[in-house]
CSV table of C-alpha atoms in Angstrom, one decimal:
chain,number,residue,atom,x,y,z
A,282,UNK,CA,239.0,-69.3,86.7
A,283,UNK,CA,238.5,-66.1,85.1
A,284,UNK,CA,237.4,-63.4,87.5
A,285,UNK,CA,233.8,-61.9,87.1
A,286,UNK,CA,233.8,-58.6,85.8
A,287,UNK,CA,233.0,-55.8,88.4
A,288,UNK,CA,232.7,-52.0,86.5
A,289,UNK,CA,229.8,-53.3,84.1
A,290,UNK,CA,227.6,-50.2,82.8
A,291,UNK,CA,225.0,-51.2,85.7
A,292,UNK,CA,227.0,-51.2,88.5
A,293,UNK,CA,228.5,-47.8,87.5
A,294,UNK,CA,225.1,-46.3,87.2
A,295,UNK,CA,224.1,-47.7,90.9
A,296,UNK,CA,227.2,-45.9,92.0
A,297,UNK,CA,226.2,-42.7,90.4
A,298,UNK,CA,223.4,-42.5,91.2
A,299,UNK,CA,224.5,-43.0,95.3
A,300,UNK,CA,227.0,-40.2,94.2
A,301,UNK,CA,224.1,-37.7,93.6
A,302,UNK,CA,221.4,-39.2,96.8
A,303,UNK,CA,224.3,-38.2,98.9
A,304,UNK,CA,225.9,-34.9,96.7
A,305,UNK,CA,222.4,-33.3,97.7
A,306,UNK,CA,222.3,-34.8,101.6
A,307,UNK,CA,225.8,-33.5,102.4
A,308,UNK,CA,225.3,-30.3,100.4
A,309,UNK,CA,222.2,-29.6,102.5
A,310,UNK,CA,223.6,-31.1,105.9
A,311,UNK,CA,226.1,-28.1,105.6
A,312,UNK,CA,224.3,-25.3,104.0
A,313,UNK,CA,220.3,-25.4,105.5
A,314,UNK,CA,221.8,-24.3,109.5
A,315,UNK,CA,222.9,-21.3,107.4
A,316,UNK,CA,219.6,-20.8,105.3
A,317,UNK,CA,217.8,-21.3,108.9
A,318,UNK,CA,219.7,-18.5,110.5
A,319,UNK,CA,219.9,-16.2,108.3
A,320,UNK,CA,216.7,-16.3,105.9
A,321,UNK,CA,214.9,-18.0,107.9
A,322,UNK,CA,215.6,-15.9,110.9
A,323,UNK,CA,215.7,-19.2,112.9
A,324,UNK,CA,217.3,-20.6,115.8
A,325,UNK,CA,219.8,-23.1,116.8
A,326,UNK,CA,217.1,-25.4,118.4
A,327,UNK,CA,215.2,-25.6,114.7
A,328,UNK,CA,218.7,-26.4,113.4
A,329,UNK,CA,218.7,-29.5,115.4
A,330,UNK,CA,215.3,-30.4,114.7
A,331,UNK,CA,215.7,-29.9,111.0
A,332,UNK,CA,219.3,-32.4,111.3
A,333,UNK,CA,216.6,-34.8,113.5
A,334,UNK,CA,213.6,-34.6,111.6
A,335,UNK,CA,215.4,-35.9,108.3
A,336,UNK,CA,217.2,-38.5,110.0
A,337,UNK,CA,213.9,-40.0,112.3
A,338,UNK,CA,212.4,-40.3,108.6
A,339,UNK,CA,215.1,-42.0,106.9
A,340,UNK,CA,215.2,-44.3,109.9
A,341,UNK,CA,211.5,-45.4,110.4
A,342,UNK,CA,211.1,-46.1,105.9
A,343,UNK,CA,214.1,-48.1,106.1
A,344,UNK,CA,212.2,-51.5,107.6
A,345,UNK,CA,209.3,-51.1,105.0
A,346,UNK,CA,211.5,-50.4,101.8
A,347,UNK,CA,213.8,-53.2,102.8
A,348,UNK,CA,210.7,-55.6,102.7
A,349,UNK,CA,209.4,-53.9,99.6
A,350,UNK,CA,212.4,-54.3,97.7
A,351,UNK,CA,211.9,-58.1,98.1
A,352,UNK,CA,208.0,-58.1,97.5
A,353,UNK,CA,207.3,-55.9,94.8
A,354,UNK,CA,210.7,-55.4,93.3
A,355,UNK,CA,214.0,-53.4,93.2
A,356,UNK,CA,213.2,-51.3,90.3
A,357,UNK,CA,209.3,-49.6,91.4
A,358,UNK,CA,211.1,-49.3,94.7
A,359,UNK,CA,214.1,-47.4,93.2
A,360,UNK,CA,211.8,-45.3,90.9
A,361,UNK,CA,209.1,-44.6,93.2
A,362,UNK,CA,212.0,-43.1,96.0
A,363,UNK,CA,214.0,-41.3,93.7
A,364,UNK,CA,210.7,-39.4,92.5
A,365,UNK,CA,210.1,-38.1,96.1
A,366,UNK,CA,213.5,-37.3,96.8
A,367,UNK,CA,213.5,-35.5,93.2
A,368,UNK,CA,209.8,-33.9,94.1
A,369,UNK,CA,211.4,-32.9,97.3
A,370,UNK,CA,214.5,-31.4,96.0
A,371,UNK,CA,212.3,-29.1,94.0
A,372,UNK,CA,210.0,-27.9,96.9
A,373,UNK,CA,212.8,-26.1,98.6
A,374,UNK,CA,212.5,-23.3,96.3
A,375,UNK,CA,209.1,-22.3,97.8
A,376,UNK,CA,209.9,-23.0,101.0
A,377,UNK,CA,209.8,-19.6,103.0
A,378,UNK,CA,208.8,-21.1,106.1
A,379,UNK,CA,210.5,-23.2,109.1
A,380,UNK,CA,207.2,-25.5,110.0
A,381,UNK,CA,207.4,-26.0,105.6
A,382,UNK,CA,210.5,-26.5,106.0
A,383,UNK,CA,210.2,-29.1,108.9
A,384,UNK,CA,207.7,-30.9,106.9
A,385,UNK,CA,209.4,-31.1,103.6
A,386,UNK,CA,212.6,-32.8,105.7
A,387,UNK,CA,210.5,-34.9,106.6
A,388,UNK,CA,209.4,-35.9,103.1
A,389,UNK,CA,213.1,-35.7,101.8
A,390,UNK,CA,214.2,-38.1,104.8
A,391,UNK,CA,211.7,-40.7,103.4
A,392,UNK,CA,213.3,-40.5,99.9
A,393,UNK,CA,216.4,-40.8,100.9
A,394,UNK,CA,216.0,-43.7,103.4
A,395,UNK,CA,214.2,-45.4,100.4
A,396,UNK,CA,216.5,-44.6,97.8
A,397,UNK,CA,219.6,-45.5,99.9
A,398,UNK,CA,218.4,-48.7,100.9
A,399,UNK,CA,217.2,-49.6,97.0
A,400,UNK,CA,220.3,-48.7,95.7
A,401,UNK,CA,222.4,-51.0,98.4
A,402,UNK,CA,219.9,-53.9,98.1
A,403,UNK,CA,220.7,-53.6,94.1
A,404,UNK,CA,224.4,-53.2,94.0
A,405,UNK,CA,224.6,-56.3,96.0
A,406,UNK,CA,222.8,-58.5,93.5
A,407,UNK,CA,225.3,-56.8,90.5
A,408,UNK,CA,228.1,-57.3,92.1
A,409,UNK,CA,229.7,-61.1,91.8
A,410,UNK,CA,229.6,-63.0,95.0
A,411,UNK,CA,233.4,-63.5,95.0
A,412,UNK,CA,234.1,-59.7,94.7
A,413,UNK,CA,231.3,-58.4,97.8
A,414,UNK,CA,233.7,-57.2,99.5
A,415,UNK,CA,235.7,-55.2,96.3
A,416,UNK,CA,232.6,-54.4,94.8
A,417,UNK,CA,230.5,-52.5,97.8
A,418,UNK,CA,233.7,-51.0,98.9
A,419,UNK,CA,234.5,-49.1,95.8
A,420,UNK,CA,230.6,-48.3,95.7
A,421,UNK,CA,231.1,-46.8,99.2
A,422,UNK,CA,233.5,-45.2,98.0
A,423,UNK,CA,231.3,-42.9,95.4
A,424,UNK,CA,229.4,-42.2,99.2
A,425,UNK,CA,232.9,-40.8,100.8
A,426,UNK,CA,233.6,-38.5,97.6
A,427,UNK,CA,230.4,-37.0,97.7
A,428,UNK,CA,230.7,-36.8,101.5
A,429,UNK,CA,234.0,-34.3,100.5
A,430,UNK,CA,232.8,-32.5,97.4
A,431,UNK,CA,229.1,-31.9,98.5
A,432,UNK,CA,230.3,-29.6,102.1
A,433,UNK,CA,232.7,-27.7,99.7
A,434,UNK,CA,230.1,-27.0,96.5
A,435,UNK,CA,227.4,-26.4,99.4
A,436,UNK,CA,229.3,-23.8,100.9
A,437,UNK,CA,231.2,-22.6,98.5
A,438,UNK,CA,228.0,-21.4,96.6
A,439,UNK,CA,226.2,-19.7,99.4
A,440,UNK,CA,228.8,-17.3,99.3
A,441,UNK,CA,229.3,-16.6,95.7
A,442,UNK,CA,225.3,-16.7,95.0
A,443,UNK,CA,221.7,-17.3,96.6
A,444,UNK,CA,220.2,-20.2,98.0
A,445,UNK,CA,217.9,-20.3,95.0
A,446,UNK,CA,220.6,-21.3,92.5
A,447,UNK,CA,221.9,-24.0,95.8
A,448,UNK,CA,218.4,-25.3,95.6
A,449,UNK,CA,218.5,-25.8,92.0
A,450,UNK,CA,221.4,-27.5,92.1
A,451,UNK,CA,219.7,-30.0,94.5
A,452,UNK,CA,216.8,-30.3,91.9
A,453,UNK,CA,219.6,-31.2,88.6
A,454,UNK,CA,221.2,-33.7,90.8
A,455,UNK,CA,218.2,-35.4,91.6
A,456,UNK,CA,216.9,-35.4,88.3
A,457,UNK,CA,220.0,-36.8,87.1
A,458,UNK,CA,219.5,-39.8,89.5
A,459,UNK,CA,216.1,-40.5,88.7
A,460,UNK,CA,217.0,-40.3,84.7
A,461,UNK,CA,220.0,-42.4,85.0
A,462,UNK,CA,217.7,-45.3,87.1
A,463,UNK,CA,215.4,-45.3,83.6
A,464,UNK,CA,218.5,-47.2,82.2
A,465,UNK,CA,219.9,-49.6,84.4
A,466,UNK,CA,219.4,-53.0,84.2
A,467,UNK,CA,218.3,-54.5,87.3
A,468,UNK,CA,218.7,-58.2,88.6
A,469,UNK,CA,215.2,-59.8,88.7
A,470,UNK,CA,214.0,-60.8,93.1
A,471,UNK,CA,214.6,-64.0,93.8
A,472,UNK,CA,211.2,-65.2,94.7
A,473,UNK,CA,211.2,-66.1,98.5
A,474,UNK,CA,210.6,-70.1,99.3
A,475,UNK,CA,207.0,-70.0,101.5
A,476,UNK,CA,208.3,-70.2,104.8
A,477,UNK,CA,210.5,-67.0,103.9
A,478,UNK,CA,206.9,-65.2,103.4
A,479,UNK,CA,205.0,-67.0,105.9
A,480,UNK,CA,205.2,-63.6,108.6
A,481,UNK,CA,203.4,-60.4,106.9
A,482,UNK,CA,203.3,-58.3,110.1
A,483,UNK,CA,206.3,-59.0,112.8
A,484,UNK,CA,209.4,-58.0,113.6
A,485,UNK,CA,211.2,-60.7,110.9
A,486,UNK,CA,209.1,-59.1,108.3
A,487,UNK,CA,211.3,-55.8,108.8
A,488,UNK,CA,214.3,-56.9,110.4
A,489,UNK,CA,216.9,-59.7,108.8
A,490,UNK,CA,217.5,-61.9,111.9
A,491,UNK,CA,220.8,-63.0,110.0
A,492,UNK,CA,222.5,-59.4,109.8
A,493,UNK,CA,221.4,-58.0,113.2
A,494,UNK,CA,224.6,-59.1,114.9
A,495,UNK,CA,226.7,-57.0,112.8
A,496,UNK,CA,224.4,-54.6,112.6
A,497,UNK,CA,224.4,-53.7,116.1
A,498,UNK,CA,228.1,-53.6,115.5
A,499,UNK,CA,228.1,-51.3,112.9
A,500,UNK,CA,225.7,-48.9,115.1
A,501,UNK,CA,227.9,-48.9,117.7
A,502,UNK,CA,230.5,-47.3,115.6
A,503,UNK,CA,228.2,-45.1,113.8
A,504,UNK,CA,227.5,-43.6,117.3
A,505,UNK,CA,231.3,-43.4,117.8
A,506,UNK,CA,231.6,-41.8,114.5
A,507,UNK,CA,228.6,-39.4,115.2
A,508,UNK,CA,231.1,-37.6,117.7
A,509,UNK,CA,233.2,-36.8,114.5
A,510,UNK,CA,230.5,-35.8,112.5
A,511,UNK,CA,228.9,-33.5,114.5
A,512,UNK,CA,231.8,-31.9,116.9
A,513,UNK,CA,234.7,-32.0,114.4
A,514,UNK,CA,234.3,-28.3,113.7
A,515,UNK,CA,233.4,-26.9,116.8
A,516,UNK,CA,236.4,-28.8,118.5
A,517,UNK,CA,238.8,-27.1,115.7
A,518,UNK,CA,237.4,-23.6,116.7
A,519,UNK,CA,238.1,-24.7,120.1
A,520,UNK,CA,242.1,-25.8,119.3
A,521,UNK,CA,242.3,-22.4,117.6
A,522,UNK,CA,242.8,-24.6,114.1
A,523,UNK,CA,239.4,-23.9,112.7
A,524,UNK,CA,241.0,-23.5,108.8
A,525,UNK,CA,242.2,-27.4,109.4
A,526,UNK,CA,238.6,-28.5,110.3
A,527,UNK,CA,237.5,-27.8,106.2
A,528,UNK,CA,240.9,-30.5,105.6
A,529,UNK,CA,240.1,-32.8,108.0
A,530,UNK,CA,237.4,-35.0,105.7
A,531,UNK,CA,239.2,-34.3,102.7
A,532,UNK,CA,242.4,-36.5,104.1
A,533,UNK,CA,240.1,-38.8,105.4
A,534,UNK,CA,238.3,-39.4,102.3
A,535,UNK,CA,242.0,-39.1,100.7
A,536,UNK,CA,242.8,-42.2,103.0
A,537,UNK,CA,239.9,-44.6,102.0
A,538,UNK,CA,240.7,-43.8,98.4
A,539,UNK,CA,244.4,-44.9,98.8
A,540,UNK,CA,243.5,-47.9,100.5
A,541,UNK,CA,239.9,-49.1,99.2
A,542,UNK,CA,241.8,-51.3,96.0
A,543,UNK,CA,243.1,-53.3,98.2
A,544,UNK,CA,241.0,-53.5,101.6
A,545,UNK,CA,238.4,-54.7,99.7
A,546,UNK,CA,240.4,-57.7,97.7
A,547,UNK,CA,242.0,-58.6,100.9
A,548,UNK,CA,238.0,-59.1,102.2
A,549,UNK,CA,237.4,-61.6,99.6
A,550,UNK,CA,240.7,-63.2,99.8
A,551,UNK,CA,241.6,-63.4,103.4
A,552,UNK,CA,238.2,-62.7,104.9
A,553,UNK,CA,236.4,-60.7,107.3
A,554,UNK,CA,238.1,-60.5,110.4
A,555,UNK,CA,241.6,-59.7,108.7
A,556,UNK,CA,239.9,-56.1,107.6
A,557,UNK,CA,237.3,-55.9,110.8
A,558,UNK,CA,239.8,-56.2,113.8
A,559,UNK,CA,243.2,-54.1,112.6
A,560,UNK,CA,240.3,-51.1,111.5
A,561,UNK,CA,238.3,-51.6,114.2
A,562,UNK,CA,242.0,-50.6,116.5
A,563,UNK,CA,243.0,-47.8,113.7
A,564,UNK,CA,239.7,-46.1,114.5
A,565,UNK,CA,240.1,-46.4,118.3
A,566,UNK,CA,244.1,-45.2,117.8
A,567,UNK,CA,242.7,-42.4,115.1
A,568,UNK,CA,240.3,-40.9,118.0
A,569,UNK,CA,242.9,-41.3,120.7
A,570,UNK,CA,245.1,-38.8,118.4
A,571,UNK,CA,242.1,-36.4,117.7
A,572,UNK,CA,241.5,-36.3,121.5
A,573,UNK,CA,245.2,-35.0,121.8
A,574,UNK,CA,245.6,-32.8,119.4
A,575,UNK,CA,246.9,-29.6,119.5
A,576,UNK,CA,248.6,-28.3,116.0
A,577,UNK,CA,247.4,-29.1,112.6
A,578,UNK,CA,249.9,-31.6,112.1
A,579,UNK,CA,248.5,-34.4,114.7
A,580,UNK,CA,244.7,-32.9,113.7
A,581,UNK,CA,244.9,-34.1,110.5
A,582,UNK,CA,246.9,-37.3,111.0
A,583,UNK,CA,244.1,-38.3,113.2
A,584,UNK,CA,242.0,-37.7,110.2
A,585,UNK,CA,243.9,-40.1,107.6
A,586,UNK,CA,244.2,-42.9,110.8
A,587,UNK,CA,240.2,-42.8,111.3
A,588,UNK,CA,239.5,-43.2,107.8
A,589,UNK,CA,241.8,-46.0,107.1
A,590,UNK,CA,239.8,-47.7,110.6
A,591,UNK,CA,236.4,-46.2,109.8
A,592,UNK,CA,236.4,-45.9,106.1
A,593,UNK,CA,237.2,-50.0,105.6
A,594,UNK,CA,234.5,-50.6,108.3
A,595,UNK,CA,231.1,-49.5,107.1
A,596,UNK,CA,231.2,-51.2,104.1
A,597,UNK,CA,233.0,-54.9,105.4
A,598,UNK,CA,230.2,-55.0,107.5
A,599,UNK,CA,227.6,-54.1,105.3
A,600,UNK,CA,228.8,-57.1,103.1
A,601,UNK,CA,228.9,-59.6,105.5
A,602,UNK,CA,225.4,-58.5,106.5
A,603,UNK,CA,224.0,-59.3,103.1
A,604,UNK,CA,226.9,-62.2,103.0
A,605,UNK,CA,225.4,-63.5,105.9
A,606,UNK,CA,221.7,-63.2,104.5
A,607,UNK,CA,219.4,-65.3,102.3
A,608,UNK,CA,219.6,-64.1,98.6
A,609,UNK,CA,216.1,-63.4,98.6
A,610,UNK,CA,216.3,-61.2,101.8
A,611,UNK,CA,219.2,-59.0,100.4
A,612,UNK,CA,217.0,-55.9,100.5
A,613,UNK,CA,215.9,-56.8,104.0
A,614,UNK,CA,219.5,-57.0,105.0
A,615,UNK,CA,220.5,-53.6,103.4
A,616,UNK,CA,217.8,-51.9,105.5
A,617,UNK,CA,218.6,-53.9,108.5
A,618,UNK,CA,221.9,-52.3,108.9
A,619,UNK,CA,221.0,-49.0,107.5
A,620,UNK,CA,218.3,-48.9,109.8
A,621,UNK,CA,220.9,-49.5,112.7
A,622,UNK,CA,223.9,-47.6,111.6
A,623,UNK,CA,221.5,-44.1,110.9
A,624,UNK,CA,219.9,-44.8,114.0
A,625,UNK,CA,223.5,-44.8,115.7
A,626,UNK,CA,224.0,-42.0,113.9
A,627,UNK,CA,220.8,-40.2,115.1
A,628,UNK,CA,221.9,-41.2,118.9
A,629,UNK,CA,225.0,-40.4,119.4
A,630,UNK,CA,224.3,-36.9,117.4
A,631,UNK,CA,221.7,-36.3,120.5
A,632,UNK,CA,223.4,-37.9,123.2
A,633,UNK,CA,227.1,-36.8,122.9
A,634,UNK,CA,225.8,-33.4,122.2
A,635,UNK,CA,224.5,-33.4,126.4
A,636,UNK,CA,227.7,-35.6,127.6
A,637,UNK,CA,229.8,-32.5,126.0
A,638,UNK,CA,227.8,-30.0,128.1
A,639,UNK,CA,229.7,-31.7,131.1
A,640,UNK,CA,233.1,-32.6,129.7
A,641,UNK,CA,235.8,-31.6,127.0
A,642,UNK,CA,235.9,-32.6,123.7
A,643,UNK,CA,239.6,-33.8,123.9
A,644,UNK,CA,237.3,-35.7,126.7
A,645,UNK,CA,234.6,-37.1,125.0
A,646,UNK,CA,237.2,-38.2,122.0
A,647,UNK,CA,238.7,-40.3,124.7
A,648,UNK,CA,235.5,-42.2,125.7
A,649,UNK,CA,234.8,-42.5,121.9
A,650,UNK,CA,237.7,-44.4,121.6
A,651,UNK,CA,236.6,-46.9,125.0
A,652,UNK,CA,233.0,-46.8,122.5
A,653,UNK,CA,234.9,-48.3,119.8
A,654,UNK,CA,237.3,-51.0,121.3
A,655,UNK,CA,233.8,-52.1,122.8
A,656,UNK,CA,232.3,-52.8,119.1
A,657,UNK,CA,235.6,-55.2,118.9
A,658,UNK,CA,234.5,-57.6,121.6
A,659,UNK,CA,231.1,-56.8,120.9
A,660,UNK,CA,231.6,-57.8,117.0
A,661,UNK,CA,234.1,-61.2,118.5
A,662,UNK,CA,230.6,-62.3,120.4
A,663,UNK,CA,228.1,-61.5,118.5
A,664,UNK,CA,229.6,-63.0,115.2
A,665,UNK,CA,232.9,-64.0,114.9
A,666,UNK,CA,232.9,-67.1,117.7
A,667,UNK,CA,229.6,-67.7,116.2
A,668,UNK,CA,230.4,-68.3,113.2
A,669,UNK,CA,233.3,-70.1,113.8
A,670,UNK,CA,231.0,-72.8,115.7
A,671,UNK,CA,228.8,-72.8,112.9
A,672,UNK,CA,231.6,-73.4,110.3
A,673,UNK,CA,232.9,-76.2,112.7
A,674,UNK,CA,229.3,-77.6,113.2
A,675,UNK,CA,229.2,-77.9,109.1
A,676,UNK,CA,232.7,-79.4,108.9
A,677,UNK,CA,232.0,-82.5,111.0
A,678,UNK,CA,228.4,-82.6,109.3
A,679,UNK,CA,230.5,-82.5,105.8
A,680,UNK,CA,232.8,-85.4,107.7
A,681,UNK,CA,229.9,-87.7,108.7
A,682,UNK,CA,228.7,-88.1,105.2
């Protein structure tokens, strides 16, 4: 049986246009604590609520756009988000201001959150049922390289130019997203049957009952992963290898490109748990070695091991939360995991930040580590010996007739 193709013209455009939400998040991410301090004569207390603010907005549209994308349609959702994260790209070049500032995060948060979960919702319906797991990998993987290139451009501009021209860059990307989303093609909803649309206002109208298991599995190791995101640097300056810390993503995204071809074939070949257990160890292995060490060497091995663990686990899960789904609650699904993996995110960013008041990082790295082998008999229980029943319960049902 021939195989269904994968890099149509749509499904490239989708990935693009992730490429650019995310160019301008991480670009900003690394570059506005700078524009804080220094322009804006700020503090580090407004540089954690600007971080929060974005994040609390992205968090709380997430629910709503997931059950808009299935009401009123992918495309008005996808249009309507990238014009507010386009508007708000623009507005940072007349924001002099922290409390404008504050607000326009806000705004951008909302875009994002909307746009990310649109664009998610539609790349599954593009991509052929057989290849999920091949398809939203690679598209994950247009997330990862902008996750590399965005820190560098970012702060490799605010030191050859302003933070006007950084701004406008912002603005071009977004515009490119929102012009390349005039041409794609997107897959008609599948109407919802009536008891699907029976709830208007409950917690099943924002939340996919069906993906919450691996949802709360993929939050769990977003909060592991939070302890990366935000301490990486600051435990480099602390090792005395500071110049490694700027390397340290750029192996791991290195990592997930060398082995994305073939994680996410072996997810539609041999299934889920064959990808979800032996990463789910590499990332516990990969923090264990970042906990310990102490030259450049072992730093950056830790960084290659994590994103071979963490980098095939995002995206498995993601799949098998949409997998897992009703084709008419796809967009539903997409936000339910987002919504739980930013909100690990958002918690861990907070809460690891007061644990490390009290401990080391080579510490905290440690308990991270305990966090994640945690998410493996979390993620056995909450979905793997229940699916197994239910694929057993269908067998002797199949039997019986």
């Amino acid at each position: 049986m021939k195989k269904q193709p994968l890099w149509t013209k749509d499904f490239l455009s989708i990935s693009i246009i992730s490429f650019f939400l995310f160019m301008g998040f991480y670009i900003l991410l690394t570059t506005l604590p700078i524009y804080i301090l220094d322009d804006l004569k700020g503090n580090e207390s407004q540089v954690g609520a600007i971080v929060s603010v974005f994040l609390i907005a992205a968090v709380l549209c997430r629910p709503f756009t997931g059950k808009w994308i299935d009401q009123i349609g992918r495309k008005k959702t996808l249009l309507f988000s990238l014009t507010i994260f386009f508007l708000s790209s623009l507005l940072y070049l007349w924001t002099d201001s922290f409390l404008l500032l504050l607000a326009l995060r806000f705004m951008h948060g909302i875009g994002f959150g909307m746009a990310t979960t649109a664009t998610g919702a539609i790349i599954a319906d593009i991509v052929p049922n057989e290849r999920k797991g091949e398809g939203l990998g690679y598209y994950a993987l247009f997330m990862n390289l902008a996750m590399v290139i965005g820190p560098f451009a970012g702060l490799s501009m605010i030191q050859y130019t302003s933070f006007h021209w950084l701004f406008m860059l912002c603005t071009v990307l977004s515009l490119f997203a929102l012009l390349l989303s005039l041409f794609v093609h997107i897959p008609e909803c599948i109407v919802p049957t009536e008891k699907e649309e029976k709830s208007t206002f409950s917690f099943a109208s924002f939340f996919e009952k069906n993906a919450i298991s691996v949802s709360i599995v993929g939050g769990i190791l977003a909060f592991a992963y939070s302890g990366i995101l935000s301490f990486i640097s600051v435990y480099a300056k602390e090792l005395g290898l500071l110049e490694a810390a700027s390397y340290f993503f750029v192996v791991y995204a290195a990592a997930i490109l060398i082995s994305r071809p073939f994680t996410g074939k072996w997810f539609d070949m041999y299934g889920e748990n064959k990808i979800i257990y032996p990463s789910i160890i590499l990332f516990a292995i990969g923090l264990v070695m970042l906990s310990q060490a102490d030259t450049t060497l072992l730093f950056l091995s830790s960084g290659v091991i994590i994103g071979l663990g963490y980098g095939s686990l995002s995206p498995s899960l993601q799949t098998i939360a949409i997998k897992k789904s009703p084709a008419s609650k796809r967009g539903l699904a997409t936000s339910t995991y987002f919504t739980f993996f930013d909100s690990g995110i958002g918690i861990g960013s907070y809460a690891l930040g007061v644990v490390a008041v009290y401990t080391s990082f080579s510490s905290l790295y440690i308990v991270l580590a305990g966090v994640v082998l945690l998410s493996f008999i979390t993620y056995y229980f909450l979905h793997d010996k229940k699916s197994t029943k239910e694929k057993v319960i269908q067998t002797e049902a199949e039997m019986t007739i």
